[in-house]
mmCIF file of C-alpha atoms in Angstrom:
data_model
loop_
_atom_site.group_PDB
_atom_site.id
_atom_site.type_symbol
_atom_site.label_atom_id
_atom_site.label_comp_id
_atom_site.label_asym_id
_atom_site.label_seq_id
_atom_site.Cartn_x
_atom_site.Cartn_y
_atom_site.Cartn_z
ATOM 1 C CA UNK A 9 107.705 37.750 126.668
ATOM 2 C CA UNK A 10 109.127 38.700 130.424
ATOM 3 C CA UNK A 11 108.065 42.313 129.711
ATOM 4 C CA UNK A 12 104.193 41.443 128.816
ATOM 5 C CA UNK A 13 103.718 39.332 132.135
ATOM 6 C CA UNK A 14 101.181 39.718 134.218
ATOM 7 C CA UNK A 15 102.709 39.786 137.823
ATOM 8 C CA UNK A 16 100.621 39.512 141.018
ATOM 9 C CA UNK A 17 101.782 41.514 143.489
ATOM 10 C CA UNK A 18 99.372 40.493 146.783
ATOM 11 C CA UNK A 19 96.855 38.231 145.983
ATOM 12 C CA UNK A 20 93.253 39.032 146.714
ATOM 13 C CA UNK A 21 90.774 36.582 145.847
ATOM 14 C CA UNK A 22 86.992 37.946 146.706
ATOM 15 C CA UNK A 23 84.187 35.736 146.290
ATOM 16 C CA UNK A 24 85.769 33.420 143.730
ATOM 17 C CA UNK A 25 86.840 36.677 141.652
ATOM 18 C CA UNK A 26 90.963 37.101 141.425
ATOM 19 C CA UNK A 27 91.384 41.004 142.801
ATOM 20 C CA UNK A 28 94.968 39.993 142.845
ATOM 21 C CA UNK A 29 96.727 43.728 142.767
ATOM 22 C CA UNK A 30 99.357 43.129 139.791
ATOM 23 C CA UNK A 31 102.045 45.036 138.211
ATOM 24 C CA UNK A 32 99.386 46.631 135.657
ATOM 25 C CA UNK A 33 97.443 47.696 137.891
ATOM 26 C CA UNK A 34 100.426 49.417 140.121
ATOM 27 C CA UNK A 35 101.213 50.841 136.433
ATOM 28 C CA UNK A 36 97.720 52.199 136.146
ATOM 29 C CA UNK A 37 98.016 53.964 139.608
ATOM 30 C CA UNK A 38 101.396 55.450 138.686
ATOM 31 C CA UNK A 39 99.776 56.963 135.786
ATOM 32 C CA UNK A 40 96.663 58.412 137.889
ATOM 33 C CA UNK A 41 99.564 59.208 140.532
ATOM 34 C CA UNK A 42 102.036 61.536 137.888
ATOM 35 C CA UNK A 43 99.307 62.967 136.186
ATOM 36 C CA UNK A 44 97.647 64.182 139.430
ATOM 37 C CA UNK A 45 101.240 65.559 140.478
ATOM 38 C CA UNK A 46 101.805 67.178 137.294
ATOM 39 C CA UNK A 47 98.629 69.203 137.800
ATOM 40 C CA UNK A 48 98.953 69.749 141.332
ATOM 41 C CA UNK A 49 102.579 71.063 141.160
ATOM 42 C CA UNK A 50 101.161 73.026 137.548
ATOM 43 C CA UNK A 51 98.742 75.191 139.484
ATOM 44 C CA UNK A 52 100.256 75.646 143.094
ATOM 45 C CA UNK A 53 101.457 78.785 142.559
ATOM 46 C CA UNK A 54 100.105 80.526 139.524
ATOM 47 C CA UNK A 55 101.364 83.155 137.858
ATOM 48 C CA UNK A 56 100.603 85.512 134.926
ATOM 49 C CA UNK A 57 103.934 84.178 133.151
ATOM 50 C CA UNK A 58 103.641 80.314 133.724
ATOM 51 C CA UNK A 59 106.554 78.729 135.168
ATOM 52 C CA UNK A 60 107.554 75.286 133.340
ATOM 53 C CA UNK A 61 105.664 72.823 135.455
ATOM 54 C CA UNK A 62 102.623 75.256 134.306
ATOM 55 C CA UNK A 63 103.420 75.606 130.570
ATOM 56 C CA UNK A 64 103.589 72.263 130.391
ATOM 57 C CA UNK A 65 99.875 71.628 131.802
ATOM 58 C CA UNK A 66 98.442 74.561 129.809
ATOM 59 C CA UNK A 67 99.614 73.131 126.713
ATOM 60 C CA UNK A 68 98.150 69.902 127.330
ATOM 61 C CA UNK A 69 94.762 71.708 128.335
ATOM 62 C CA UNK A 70 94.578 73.975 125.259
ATOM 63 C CA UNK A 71 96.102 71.340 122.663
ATOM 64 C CA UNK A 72 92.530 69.269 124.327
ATOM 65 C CA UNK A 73 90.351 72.154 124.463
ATOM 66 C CA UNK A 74 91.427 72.717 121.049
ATOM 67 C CA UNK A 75 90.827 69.218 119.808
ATOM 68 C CA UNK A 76 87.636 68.941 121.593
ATOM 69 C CA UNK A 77 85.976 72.641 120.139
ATOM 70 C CA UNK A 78 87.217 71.310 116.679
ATOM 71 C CA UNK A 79 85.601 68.471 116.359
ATOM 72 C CA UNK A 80 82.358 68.168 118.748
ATOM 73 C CA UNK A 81 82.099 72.016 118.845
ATOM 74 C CA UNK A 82 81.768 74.057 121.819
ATOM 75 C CA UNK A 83 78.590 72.484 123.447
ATOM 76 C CA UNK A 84 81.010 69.505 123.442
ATOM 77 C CA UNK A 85 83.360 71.339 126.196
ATOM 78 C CA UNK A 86 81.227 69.426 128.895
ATOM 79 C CA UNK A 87 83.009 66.490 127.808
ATOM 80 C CA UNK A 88 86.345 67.949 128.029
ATOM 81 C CA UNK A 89 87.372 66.746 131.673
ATOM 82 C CA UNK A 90 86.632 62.751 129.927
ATOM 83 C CA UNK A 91 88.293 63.289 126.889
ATOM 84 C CA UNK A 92 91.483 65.030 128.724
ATOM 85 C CA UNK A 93 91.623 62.863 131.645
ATOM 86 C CA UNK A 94 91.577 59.626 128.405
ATOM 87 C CA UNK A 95 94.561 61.429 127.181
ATOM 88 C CA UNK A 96 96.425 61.884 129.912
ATOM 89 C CA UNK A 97 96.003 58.245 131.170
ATOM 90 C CA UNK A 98 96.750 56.820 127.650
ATOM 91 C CA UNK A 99 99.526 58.903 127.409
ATOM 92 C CA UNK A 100 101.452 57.959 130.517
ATOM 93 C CA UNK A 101 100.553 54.792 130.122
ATOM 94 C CA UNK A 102 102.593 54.579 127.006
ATOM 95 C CA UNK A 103 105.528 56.648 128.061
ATOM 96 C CA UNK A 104 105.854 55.067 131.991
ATOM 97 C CA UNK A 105 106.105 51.798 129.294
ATOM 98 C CA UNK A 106 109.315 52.918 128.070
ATOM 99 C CA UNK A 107 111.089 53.722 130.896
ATOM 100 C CA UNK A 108 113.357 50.850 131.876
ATOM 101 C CA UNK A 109 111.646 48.002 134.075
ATOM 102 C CA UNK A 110 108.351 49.853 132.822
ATOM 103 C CA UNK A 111 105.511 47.970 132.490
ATOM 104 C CA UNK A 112 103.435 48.909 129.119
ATOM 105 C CA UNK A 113 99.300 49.029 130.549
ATOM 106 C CA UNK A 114 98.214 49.752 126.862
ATOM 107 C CA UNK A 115 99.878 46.481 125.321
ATOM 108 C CA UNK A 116 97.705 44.749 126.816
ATOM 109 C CA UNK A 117 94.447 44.372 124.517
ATOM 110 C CA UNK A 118 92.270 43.935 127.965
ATOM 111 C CA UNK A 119 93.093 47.288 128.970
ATOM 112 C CA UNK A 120 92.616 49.416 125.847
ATOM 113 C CA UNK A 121 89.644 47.161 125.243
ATOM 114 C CA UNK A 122 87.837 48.139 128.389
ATOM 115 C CA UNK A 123 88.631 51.768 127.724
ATOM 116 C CA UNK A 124 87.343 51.728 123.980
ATOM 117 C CA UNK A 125 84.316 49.888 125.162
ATOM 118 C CA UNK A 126 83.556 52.078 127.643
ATOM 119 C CA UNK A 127 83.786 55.105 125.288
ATOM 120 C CA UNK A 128 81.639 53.278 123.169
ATOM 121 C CA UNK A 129 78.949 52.146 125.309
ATOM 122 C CA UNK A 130 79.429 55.987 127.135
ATOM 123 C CA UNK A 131 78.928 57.565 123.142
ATOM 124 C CA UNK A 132 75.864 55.232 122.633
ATOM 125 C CA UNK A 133 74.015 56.691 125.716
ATOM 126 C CA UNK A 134 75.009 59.900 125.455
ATOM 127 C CA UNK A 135 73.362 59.827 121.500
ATOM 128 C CA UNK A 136 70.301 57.907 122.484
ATOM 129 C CA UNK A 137 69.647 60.248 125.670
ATOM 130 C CA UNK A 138 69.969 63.338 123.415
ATOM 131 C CA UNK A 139 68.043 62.243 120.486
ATOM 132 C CA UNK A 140 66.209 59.106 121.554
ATOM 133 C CA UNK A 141 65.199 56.819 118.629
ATOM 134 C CA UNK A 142 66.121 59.925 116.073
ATOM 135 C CA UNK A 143 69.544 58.457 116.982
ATOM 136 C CA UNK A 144 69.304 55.565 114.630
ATOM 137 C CA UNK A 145 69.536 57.882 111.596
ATOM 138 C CA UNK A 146 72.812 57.674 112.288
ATOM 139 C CA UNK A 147 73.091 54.081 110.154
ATOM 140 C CA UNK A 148 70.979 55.760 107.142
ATOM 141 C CA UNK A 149 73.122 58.998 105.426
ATOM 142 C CA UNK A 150 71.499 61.615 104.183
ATOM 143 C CA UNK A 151 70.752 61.315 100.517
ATOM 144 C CA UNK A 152 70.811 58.244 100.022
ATOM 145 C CA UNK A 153 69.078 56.504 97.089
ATOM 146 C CA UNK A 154 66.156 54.225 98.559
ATOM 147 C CA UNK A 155 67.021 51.530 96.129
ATOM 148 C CA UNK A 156 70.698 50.776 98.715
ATOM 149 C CA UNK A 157 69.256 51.682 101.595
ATOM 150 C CA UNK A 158 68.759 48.459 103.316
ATOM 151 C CA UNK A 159 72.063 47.648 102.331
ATOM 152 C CA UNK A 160 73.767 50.558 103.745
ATOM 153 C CA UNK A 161 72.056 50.292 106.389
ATOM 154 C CA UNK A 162 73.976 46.850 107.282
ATOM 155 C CA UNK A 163 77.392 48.611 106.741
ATOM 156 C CA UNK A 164 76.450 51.586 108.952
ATOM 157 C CA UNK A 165 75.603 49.445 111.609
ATOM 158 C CA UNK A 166 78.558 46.969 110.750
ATOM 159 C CA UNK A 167 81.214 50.105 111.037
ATOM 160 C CA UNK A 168 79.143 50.894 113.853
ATOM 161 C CA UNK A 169 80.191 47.907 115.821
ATOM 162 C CA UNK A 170 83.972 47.852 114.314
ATOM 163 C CA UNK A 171 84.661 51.090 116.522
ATOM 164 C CA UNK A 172 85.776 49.792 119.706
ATOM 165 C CA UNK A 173 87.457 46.640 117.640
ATOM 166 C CA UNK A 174 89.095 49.270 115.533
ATOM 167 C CA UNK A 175 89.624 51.763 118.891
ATOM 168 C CA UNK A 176 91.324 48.948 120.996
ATOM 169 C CA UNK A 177 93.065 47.535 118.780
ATOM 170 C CA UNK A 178 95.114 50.366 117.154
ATOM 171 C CA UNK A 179 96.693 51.372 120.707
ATOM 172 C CA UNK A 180 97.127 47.559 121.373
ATOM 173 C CA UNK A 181 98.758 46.883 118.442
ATOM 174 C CA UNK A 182 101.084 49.639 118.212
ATOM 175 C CA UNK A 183 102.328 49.460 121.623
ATOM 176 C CA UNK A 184 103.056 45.614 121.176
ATOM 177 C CA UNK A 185 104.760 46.340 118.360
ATOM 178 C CA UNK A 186 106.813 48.859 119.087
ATOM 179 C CA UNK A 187 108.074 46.948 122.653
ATOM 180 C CA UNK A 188 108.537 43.510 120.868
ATOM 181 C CA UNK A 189 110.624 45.467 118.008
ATOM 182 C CA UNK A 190 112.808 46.810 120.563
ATOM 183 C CA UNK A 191 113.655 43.884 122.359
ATOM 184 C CA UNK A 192 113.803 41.759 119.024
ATOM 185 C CA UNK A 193 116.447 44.203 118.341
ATOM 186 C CA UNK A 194 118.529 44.545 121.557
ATOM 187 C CA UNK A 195 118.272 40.549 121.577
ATOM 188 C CA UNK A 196 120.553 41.257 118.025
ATOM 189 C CA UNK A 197 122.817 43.666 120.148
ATOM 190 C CA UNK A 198 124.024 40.646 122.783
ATOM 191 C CA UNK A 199 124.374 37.792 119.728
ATOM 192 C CA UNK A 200 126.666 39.720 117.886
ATOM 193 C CA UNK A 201 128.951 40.650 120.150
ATOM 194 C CA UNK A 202 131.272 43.566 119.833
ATOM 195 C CA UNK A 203 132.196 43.393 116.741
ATOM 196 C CA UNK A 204 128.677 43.999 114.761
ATOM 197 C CA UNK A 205 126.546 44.816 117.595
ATOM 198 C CA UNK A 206 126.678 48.318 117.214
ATOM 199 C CA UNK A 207 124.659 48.104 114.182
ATOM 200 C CA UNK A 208 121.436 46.983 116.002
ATOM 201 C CA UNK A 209 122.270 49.740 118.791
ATOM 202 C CA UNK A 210 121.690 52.584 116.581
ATOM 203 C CA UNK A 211 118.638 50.921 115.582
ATOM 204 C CA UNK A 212 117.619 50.244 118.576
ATOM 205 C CA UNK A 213 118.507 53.693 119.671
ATOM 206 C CA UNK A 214 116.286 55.357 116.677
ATOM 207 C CA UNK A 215 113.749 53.377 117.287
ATOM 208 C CA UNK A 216 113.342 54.219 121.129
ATOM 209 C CA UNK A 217 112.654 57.877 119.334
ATOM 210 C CA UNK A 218 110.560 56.485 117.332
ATOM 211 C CA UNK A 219 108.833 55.183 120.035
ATOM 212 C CA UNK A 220 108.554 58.031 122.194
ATOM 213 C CA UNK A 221 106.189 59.652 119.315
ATOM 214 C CA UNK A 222 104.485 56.707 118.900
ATOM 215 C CA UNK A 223 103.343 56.952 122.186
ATOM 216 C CA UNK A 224 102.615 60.797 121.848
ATOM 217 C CA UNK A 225 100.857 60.098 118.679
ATOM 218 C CA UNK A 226 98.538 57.304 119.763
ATOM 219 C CA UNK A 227 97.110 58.732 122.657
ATOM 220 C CA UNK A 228 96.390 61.264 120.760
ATOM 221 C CA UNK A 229 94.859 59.200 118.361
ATOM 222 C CA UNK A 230 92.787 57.890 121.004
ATOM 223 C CA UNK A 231 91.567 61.141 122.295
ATOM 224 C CA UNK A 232 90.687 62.431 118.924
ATOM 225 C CA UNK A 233 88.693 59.035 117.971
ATOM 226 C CA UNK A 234 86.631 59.592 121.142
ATOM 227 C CA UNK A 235 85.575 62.892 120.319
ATOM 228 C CA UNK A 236 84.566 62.052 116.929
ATOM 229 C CA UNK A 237 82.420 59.084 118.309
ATOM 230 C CA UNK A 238 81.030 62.146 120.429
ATOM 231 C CA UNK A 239 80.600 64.008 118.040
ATOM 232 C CA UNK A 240 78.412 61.769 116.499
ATOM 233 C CA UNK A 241 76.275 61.187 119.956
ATOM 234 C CA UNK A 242 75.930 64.930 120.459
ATOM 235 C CA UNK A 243 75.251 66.496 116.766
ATOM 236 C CA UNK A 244 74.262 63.543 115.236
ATOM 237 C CA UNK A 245 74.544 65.018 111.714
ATOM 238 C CA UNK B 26 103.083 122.324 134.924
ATOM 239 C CA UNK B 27 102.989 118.861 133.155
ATOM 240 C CA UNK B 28 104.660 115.835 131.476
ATOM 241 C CA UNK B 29 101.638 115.027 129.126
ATOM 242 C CA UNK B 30 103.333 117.499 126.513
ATOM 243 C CA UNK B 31 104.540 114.849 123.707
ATOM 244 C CA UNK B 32 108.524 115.015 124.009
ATOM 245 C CA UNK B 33 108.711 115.221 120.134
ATOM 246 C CA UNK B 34 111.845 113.242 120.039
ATOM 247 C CA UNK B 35 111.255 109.724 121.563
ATOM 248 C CA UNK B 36 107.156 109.880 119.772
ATOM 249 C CA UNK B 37 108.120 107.298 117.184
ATOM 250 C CA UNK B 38 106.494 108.607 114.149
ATOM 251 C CA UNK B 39 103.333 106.619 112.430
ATOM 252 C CA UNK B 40 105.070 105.418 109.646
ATOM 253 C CA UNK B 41 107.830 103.795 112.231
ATOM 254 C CA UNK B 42 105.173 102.112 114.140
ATOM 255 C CA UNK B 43 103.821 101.159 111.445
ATOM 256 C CA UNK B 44 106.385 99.572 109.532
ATOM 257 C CA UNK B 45 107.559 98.088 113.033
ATOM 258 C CA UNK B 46 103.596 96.456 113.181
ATOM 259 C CA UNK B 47 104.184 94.739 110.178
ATOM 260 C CA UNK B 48 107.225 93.213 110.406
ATOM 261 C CA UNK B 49 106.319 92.000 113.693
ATOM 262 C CA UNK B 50 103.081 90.205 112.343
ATOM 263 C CA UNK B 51 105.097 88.935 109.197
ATOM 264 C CA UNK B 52 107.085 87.461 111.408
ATOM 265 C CA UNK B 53 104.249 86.068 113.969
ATOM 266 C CA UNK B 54 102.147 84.995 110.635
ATOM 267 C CA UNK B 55 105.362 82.963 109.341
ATOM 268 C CA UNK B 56 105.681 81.219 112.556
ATOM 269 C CA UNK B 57 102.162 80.396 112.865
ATOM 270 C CA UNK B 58 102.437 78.858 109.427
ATOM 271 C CA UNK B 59 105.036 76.445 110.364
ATOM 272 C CA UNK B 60 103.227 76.011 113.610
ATOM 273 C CA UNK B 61 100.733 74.859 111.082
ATOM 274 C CA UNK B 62 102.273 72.903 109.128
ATOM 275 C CA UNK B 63 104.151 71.074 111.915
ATOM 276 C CA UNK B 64 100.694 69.872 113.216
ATOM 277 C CA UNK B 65 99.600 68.800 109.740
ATOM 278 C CA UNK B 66 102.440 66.298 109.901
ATOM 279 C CA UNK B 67 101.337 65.290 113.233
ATOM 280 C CA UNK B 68 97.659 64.731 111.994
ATOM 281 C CA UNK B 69 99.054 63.063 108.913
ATOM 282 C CA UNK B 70 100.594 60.329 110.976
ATOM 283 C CA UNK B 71 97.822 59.868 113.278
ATOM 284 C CA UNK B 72 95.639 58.886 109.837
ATOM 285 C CA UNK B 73 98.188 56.780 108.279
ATOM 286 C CA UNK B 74 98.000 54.801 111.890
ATOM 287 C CA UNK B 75 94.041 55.052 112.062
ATOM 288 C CA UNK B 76 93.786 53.512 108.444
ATOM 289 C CA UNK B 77 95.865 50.494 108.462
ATOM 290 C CA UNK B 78 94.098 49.095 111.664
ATOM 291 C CA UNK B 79 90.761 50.118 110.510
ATOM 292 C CA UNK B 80 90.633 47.496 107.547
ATOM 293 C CA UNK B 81 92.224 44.941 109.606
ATOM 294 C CA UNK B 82 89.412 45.560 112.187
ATOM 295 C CA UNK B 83 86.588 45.553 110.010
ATOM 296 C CA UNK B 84 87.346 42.032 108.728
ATOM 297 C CA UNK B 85 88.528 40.595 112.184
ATOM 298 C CA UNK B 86 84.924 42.020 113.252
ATOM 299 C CA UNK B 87 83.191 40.401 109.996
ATOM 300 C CA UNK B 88 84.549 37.548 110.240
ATOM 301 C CA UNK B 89 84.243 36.672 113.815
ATOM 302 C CA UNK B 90 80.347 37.883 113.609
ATOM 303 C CA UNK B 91 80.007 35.378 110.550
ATOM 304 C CA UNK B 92 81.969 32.740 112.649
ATOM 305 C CA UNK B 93 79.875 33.234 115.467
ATOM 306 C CA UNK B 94 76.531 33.361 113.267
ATOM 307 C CA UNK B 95 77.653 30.337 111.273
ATOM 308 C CA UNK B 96 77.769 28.232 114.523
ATOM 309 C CA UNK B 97 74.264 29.568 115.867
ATOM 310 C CA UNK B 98 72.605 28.648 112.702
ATOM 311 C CA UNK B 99 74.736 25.916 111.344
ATOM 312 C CA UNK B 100 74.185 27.440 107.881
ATOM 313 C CA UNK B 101 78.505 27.259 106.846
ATOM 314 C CA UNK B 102 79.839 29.121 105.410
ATOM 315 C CA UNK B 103 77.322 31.735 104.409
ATOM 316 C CA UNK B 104 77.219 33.782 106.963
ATOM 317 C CA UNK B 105 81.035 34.082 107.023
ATOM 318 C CA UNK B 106 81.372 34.847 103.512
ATOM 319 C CA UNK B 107 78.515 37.166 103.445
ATOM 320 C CA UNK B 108 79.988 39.254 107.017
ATOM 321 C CA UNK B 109 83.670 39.377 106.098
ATOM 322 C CA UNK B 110 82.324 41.084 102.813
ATOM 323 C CA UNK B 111 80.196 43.795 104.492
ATOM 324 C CA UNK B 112 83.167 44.200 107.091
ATOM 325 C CA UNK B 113 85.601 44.715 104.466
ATOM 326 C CA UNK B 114 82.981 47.259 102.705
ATOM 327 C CA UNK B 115 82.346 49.149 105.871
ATOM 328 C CA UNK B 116 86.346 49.256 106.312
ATOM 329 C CA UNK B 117 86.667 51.081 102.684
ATOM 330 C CA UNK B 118 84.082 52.814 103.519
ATOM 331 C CA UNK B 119 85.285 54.288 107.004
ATOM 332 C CA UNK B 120 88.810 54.644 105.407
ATOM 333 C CA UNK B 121 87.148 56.850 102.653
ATOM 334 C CA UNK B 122 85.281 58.764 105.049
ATOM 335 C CA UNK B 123 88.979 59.600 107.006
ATOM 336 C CA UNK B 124 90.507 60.929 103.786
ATOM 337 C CA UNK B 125 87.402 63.258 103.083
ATOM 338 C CA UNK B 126 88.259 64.761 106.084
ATOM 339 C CA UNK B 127 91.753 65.236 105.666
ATOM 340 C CA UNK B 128 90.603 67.090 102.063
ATOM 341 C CA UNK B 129 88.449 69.254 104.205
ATOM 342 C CA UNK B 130 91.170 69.761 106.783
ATOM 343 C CA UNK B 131 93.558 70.493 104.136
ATOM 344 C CA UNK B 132 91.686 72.966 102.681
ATOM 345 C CA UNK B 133 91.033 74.806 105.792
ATOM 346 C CA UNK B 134 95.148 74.509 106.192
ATOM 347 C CA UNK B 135 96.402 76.314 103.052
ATOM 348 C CA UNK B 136 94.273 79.338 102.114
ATOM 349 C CA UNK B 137 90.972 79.977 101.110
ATOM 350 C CA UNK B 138 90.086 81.772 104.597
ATOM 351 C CA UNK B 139 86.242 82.629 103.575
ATOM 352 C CA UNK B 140 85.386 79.040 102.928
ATOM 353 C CA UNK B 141 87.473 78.079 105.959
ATOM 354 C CA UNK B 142 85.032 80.408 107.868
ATOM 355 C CA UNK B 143 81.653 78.910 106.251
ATOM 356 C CA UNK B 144 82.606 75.485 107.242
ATOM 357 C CA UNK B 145 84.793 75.397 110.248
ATOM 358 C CA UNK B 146 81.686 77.545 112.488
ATOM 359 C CA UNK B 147 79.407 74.161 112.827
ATOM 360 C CA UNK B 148 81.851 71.633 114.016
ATOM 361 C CA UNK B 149 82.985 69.558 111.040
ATOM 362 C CA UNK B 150 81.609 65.796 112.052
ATOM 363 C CA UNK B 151 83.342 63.030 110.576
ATOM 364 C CA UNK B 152 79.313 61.819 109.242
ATOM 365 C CA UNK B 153 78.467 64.883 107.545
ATOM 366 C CA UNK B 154 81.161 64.710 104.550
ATOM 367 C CA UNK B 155 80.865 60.781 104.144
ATOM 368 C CA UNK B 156 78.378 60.962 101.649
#
């Protein structure tokens, strides 16, 4: 679909790699751009009683600090600046999508892919630095029967490795979705005409909404996912 | 001469202030409690979207390990039968462990404030309640 393509912009070819700069990528640096406005403009002027450019970045900041205390705990406030600046990307990556001649980063499975591995990889580290080979009792719960051990032992390590399948995918996925829905839909809106078309509007017009918390919803998703896997890497159990 | 001297008409009496506390933390508690609830709903949706994918990624994973295996060792279709089984077992498994925290999250949510307290201080990991 026209909406999914990958566009070039300037080629750059360097050593045999393709650097071309594309439309995702100009995406990506509109997202890095707005979300380092929104701060900058947020905490220009400060005051005691925020004005609304400043509400709106304390609320993101506490609705993270508050996800991040709740489920790595407050030695996991060191990752805070990761797991926020995740969100923030995510999340106007998925919004900038829906705004007209947007280009959705996220429904593309390379990008959330590289992100969830990253995490992943990053989560693995972190636990092995902190608790060296201790970090393997991770794949063995506690009490468990020696009899299923080996067994559950596979499965650990098995939903080990579906994490950044399960990560990636889930943003992927839903932000496909959601943009081939819509223009399934408004496709409906042009064949039948004037005198049934409206039908497919409202839906297409409920389903924007829908969209809009969608988007809200799975970067949030995202961030919270990464600070379980954190979680894991910093208390282990 | 001085204005400290207690002008006993505008000294609201205890009782006022009192009754004026409470109404005012009946009505902050009430808010908070939808404030609650509102992000309940939130969470709720974020798990129905973590579960559905998390099945379909557990086989997907299975069964492209047991692919994968299955043309290493040329040993057909074992591997793949034996993989897509764990994968689908480690999917239940994770998609248990998501609903035992929502029970613990739940609980936390509506009442029982001294249990809240024992197990909210060490930060609830999604390992600890899976078995």
């Amino acid at each position: 679909m026209e909406q999914f393509e990958i566009k070039p912009l300037f080629d750059l070819h360097i050593a045999g790699y393709d650097l071309s700069y594309t439309n995702s990528a100009l995406f990506m640096t509109f997202a890095v751009i707005a979300s380092a406005l929104l701060f900058w403009s947020a905490t220009r002027n400060r005051t005691m009683v925020p004005s609304r450019w400043q509400s709106i970045a304390e609320v993101l900041y506490e609705f993270n600090a508050t996800m991040v205390k709740d489920n790595i705990g407050k030695q996991g406030l060191k990752y805070l600046p990761f797991v926020f600046t995740l969100f923030l990307f995510v999340l106007l990556g998925n919004v900038l999508g829906l705004m007209p001649y947007g280009f959705t980063i996220t429904s593309h499975i390379v990008v959330t892919a590289t992100l969830a591995v990253a995490i992943w990889v990053g989560a693995t580290v972190i636990g092995f630095s902190r608790h060296g080979f201790h970090y393997f009792s991770l794949l063995l719960p506690k009490g468990t029967p020696p009899a299923v051990a080996p067994f559950l032992v596979l499965i650990e390590t098995m939903s080990y490795f579906i994490r950044p399948v399960s990560l990636s995918l889930r943003l992927f996925a839903n932000m496909m979705a959601g943009h081939v829905l819509l223009k399934v839909l408004a496709g409906f809106i042009i064949s039948l005409g004037l005198l049934f078309g409206w039908i497919p509007l409202i839906a297409v017009f409920g389903i924007t909404l829908l969209e809009i918390m969608v988007a809200l919803i799975q970067a949030y998703v995202f961030a919270l996912l990464t600070c379980i896997y954190l979680n894991d890497a910093v208390n282990l159990h | 001469m001085t204005d400290r001297e207690p002008p006993a008409q505008s000294t609201p009496s205890l009782e006022d202030v009192a009754a004026r506390l409470e109404a005012v933390q009946a009505r902050e508690a009430k808010e908070n409690a939808g404030a609650e609830r509102r992000k309940g709903k939130a969470e709720g949706i974020g798990i129905g979207m973590r579960i559905g994918i998390e099945l379909l990624a557990s086989v997907l994973v299975g069964g492209g390990l047991g692919v994968f295996l299955d043309d290493k060792l040329e040993t057909s279709p074992i591997f793949l039968l034996a993989m897509v089984s764990l994968g689908f077992t480690a999917g239940v498994m994770n998609v248990l462990r998501i609903t035992k925290r929502m029970d613990v999250a739940n609980r936390i949510v509506h009442g029982d404030a001294a249990k809240d307290a024992k197990t909210r201080q060490p930060a609830p990991s999604a390992d600890d309640d899976g078995e």
